[in-house]
XYZ file of C-alpha atoms in Angstrom:
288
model
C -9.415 -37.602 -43.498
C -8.988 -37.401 -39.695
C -11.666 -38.729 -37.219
C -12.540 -35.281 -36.189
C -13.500 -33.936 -39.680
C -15.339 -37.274 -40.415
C -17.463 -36.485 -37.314
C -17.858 -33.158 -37.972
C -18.869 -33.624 -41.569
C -21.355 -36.473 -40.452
C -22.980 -34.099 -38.060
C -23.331 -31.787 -40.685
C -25.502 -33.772 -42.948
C -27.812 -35.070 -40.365
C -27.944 -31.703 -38.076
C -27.825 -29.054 -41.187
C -27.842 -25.500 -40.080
C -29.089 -26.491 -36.467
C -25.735 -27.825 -36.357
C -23.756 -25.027 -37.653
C -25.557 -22.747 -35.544
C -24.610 -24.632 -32.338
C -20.911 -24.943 -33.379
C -20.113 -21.488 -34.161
C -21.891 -20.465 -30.688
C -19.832 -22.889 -28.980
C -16.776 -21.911 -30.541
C -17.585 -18.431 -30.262
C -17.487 -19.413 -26.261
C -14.048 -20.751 -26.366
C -12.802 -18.214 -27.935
C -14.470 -15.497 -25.568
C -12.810 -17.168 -22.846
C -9.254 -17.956 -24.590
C -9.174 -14.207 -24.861
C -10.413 -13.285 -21.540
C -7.324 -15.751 -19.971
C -5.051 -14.422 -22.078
C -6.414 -10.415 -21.116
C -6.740 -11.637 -17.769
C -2.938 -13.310 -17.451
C -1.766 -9.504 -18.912
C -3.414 -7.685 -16.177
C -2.157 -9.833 -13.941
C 1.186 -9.768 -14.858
C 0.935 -5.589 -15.203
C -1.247 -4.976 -11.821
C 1.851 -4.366 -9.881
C 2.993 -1.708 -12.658
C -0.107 0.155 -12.892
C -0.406 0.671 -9.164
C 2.912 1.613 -9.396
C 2.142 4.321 -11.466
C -0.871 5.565 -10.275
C 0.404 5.973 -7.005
C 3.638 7.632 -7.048
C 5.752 4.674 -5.918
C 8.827 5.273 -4.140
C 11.831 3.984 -5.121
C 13.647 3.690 -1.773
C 12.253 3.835 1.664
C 14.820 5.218 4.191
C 14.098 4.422 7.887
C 17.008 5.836 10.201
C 16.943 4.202 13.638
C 18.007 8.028 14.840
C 16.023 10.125 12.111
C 18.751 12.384 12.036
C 21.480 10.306 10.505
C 18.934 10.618 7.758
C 17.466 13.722 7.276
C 14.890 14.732 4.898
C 16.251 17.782 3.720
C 19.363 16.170 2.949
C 18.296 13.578 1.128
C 16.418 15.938 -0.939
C 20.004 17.334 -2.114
C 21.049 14.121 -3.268
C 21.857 13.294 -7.451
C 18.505 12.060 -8.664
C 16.335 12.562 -6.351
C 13.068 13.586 -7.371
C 11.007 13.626 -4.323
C 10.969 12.755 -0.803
C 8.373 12.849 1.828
C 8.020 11.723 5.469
C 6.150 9.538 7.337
C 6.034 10.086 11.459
C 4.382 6.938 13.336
C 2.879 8.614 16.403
C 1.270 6.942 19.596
C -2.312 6.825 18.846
C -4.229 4.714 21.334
C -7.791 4.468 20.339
C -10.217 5.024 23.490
C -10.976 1.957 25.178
C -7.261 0.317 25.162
C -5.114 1.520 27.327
C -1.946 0.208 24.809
C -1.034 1.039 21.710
C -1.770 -1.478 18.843
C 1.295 -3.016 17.771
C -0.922 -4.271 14.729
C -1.408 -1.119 13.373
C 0.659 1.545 12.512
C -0.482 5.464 13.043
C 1.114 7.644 10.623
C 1.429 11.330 9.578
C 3.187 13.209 7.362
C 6.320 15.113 8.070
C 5.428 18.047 5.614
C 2.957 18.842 2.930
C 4.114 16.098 0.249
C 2.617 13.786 2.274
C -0.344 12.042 0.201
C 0.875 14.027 -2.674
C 4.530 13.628 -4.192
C 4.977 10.145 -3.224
C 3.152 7.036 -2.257
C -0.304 8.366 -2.833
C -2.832 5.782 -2.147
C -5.521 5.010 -4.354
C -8.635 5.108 -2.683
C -10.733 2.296 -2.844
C -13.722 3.516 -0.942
C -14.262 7.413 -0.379
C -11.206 9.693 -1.088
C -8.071 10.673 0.820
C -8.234 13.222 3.412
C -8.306 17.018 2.805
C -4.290 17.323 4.095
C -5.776 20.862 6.499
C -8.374 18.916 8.290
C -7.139 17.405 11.839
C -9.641 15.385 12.078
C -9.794 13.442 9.087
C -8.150 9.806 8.797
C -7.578 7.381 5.909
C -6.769 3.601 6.771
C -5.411 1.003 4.286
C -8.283 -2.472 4.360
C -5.678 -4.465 7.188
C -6.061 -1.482 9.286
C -9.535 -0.650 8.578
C -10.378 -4.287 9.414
C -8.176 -4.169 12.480
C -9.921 -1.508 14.286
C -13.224 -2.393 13.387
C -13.945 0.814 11.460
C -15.616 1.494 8.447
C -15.871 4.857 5.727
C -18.245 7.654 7.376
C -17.859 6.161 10.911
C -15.326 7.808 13.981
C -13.430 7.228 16.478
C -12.073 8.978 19.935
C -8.687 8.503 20.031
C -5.313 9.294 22.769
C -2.595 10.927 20.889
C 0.857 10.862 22.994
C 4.249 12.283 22.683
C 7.215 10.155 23.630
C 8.799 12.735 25.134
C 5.192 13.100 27.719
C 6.415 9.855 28.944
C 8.415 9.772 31.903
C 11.816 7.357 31.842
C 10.542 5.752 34.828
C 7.633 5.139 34.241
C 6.300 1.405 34.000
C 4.242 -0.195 31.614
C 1.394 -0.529 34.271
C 1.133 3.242 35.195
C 1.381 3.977 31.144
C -1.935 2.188 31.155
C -3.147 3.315 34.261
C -2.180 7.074 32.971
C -3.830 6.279 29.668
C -7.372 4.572 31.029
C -7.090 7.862 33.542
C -6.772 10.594 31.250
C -3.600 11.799 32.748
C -1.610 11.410 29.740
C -2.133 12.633 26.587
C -4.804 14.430 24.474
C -7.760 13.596 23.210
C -8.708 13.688 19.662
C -11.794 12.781 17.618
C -11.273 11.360 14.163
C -13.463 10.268 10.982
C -12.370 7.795 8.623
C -12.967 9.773 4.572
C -11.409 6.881 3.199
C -9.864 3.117 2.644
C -7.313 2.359 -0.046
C -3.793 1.019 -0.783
C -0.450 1.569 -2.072
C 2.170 -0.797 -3.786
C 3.641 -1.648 -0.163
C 0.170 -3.226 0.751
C 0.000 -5.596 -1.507
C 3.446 -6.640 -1.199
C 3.076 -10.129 0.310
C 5.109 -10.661 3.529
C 5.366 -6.934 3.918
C 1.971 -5.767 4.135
C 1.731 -2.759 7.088
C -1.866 -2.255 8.710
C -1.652 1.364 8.504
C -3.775 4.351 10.201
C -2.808 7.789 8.028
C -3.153 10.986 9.764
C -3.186 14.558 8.115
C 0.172 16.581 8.939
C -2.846 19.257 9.963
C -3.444 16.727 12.554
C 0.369 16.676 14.141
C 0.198 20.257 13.667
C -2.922 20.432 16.066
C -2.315 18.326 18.549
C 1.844 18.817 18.683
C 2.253 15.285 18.646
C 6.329 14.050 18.312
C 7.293 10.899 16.109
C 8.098 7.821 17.751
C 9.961 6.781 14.326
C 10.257 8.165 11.593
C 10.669 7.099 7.535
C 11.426 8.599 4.292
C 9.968 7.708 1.468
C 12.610 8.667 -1.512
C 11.682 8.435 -5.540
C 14.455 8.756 -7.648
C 14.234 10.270 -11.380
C 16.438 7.707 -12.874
C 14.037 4.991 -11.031
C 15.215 1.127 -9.779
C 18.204 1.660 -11.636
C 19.895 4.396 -9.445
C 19.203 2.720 -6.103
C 22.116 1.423 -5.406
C 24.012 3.854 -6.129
C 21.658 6.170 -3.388
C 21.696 3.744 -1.217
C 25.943 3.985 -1.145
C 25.653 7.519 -0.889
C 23.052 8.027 2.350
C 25.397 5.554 3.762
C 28.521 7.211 3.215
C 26.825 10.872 4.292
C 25.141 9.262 7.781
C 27.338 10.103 10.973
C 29.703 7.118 12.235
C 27.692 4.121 13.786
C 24.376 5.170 12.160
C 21.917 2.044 11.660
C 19.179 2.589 8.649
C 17.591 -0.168 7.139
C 16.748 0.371 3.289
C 13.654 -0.574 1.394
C 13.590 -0.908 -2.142
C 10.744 -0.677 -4.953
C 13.216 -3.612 -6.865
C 13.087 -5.972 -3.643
C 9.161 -5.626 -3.557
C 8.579 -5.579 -7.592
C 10.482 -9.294 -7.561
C 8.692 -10.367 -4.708
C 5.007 -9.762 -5.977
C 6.184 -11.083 -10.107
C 7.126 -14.227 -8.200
C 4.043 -14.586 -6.380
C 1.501 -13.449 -9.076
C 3.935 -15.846 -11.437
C 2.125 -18.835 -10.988
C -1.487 -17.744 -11.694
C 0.001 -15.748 -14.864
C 1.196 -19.134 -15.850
C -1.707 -20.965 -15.072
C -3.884 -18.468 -17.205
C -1.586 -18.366 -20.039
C -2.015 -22.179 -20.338
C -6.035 -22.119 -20.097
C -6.006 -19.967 -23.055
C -3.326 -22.076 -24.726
C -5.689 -25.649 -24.357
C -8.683 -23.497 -25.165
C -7.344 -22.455 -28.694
């Protein structure tokens, strides 16, 4: 007879159904939590997947130094492609900086996918802007946080053009144009929401990002400073390479695009959730 069952029989006699009461309470604890570390190490490990889904993931972002090397329409045309939508960063200077942020990223979208065939976010707090409303603005948390802005509130922005920029013109009469009122328009904005897609919880990639209806570019006439595409195949990670060999082979002589790929980020967030799966996984091992 082992030690344990000795104790646990001795126990028994003097404790009677006190003691039987308190044991299958405690062990009904243990085995609560075995099975919440065990749930808990699964939705872990399937967090990434889920957001995935829910938000339309691309499989391939496509950012063309010269956004013609790259462009959306062709890319569209290409074997499995499924969808494709584009993202403009614009100059938006909010109103009392007379610089734009270079922690935060204003986009918009290049057409009326944008929000809707790929990448959607999933809103966290509010909901995601009505796409025909100029003046509506969604913000990912690093952004939100950045600019000191919170769901409900506004803010009076500068919206510039690259091309309203003169050549010559120096980085102190930019500002001194800007704090002025000599260059660009003004806008007034309201953020309608705060969420995230898979790229914001990618770690070491993380973008504090403004989003801007396409109504908004429409409005305003407001010209990219860059531009990105945002590509999902139909045959998913697996075709990537394969795309990737062919926008390469299509893009004019000389053309420099950098490639971002749904497979690259999906390794780099298993390996860093990895550990804490692990760790959960063994908390429900000891427990049972």
């Amino acid at each position: 007879m082992s030690a344990a069952r000795f104790l646990y029989r001795a126990e028994l006699r003097r404790g009677g159904w006190r003691f039987v009461v308190a044991m299958s309470v405690l062990l009904g604890i243990v085995g609560g939590l075995a099975l919440l570390a065990g749930a808990g190490a699964r939705r872990t490990a399937s967090a990434f997947d889920r957001l995935e889904r829910a938000t339309l993931t691309s499989t391939v972002l496509v950012n063309p130094e010269d956004p013609g090397a790259a462009p959306p329409d062709e890319l569209r045309k290409l074997p499995g492609v499924e969808a494709v939508s584009a993202a403009l960063g614009l100059i938006i200077i909010p109103v009392g900086r007379t610089e734009p942020s270079d922690d935060v990223a204003w986009l918009a979208g290049g057409d009326g996918s944008w929000f809707r065939d790929v990448d959607r976010p999933v809103a966290r707090k509010g909901r995601l802007p009505d796409q025909s409303r100029p003046d509506e603005l969604f913000a990912n948390p690093g952004a939100a946080k950045a600019i000191g802005i919170r769901v409900g509130e506004a803010i009076d922005v500068v919206t510039i053009s690259p091309d309203q920029i003169p050549a010559d013109m120096t980085e102190a009469q930019f500002r001194e144009a800007v704090r002025a009122g000599k260059l660009g328009k003004a806008a007034h904005l309201r953020l309608v929401g705060i969420g995230v897609t898979t790229g914001d919880v990618v770690p070491g990639a993380q973008l504090s990002s403004m989003l801007l209806t396409t109504a908004f570019r429409e409005k305003y006439g407001t010209g990219p400073a860059f531009s990105g595409f945002a590509v999902r195949l139909s045959d998913g990670t697996g075709a990537t390479d394969a795309f990737i060999q062919r926008v390469k082979r299509d893009a004019p002589a000389g053309a420099v695009i950098d490639f971002q790929t749904l497979a690259s980020d999906r390794a780099t967030v298993r390996r860093a959730v990895l550990p804490q799966v692990v760790a959960l996984l063994a908390f429900a091992a000891v427990l049972t």
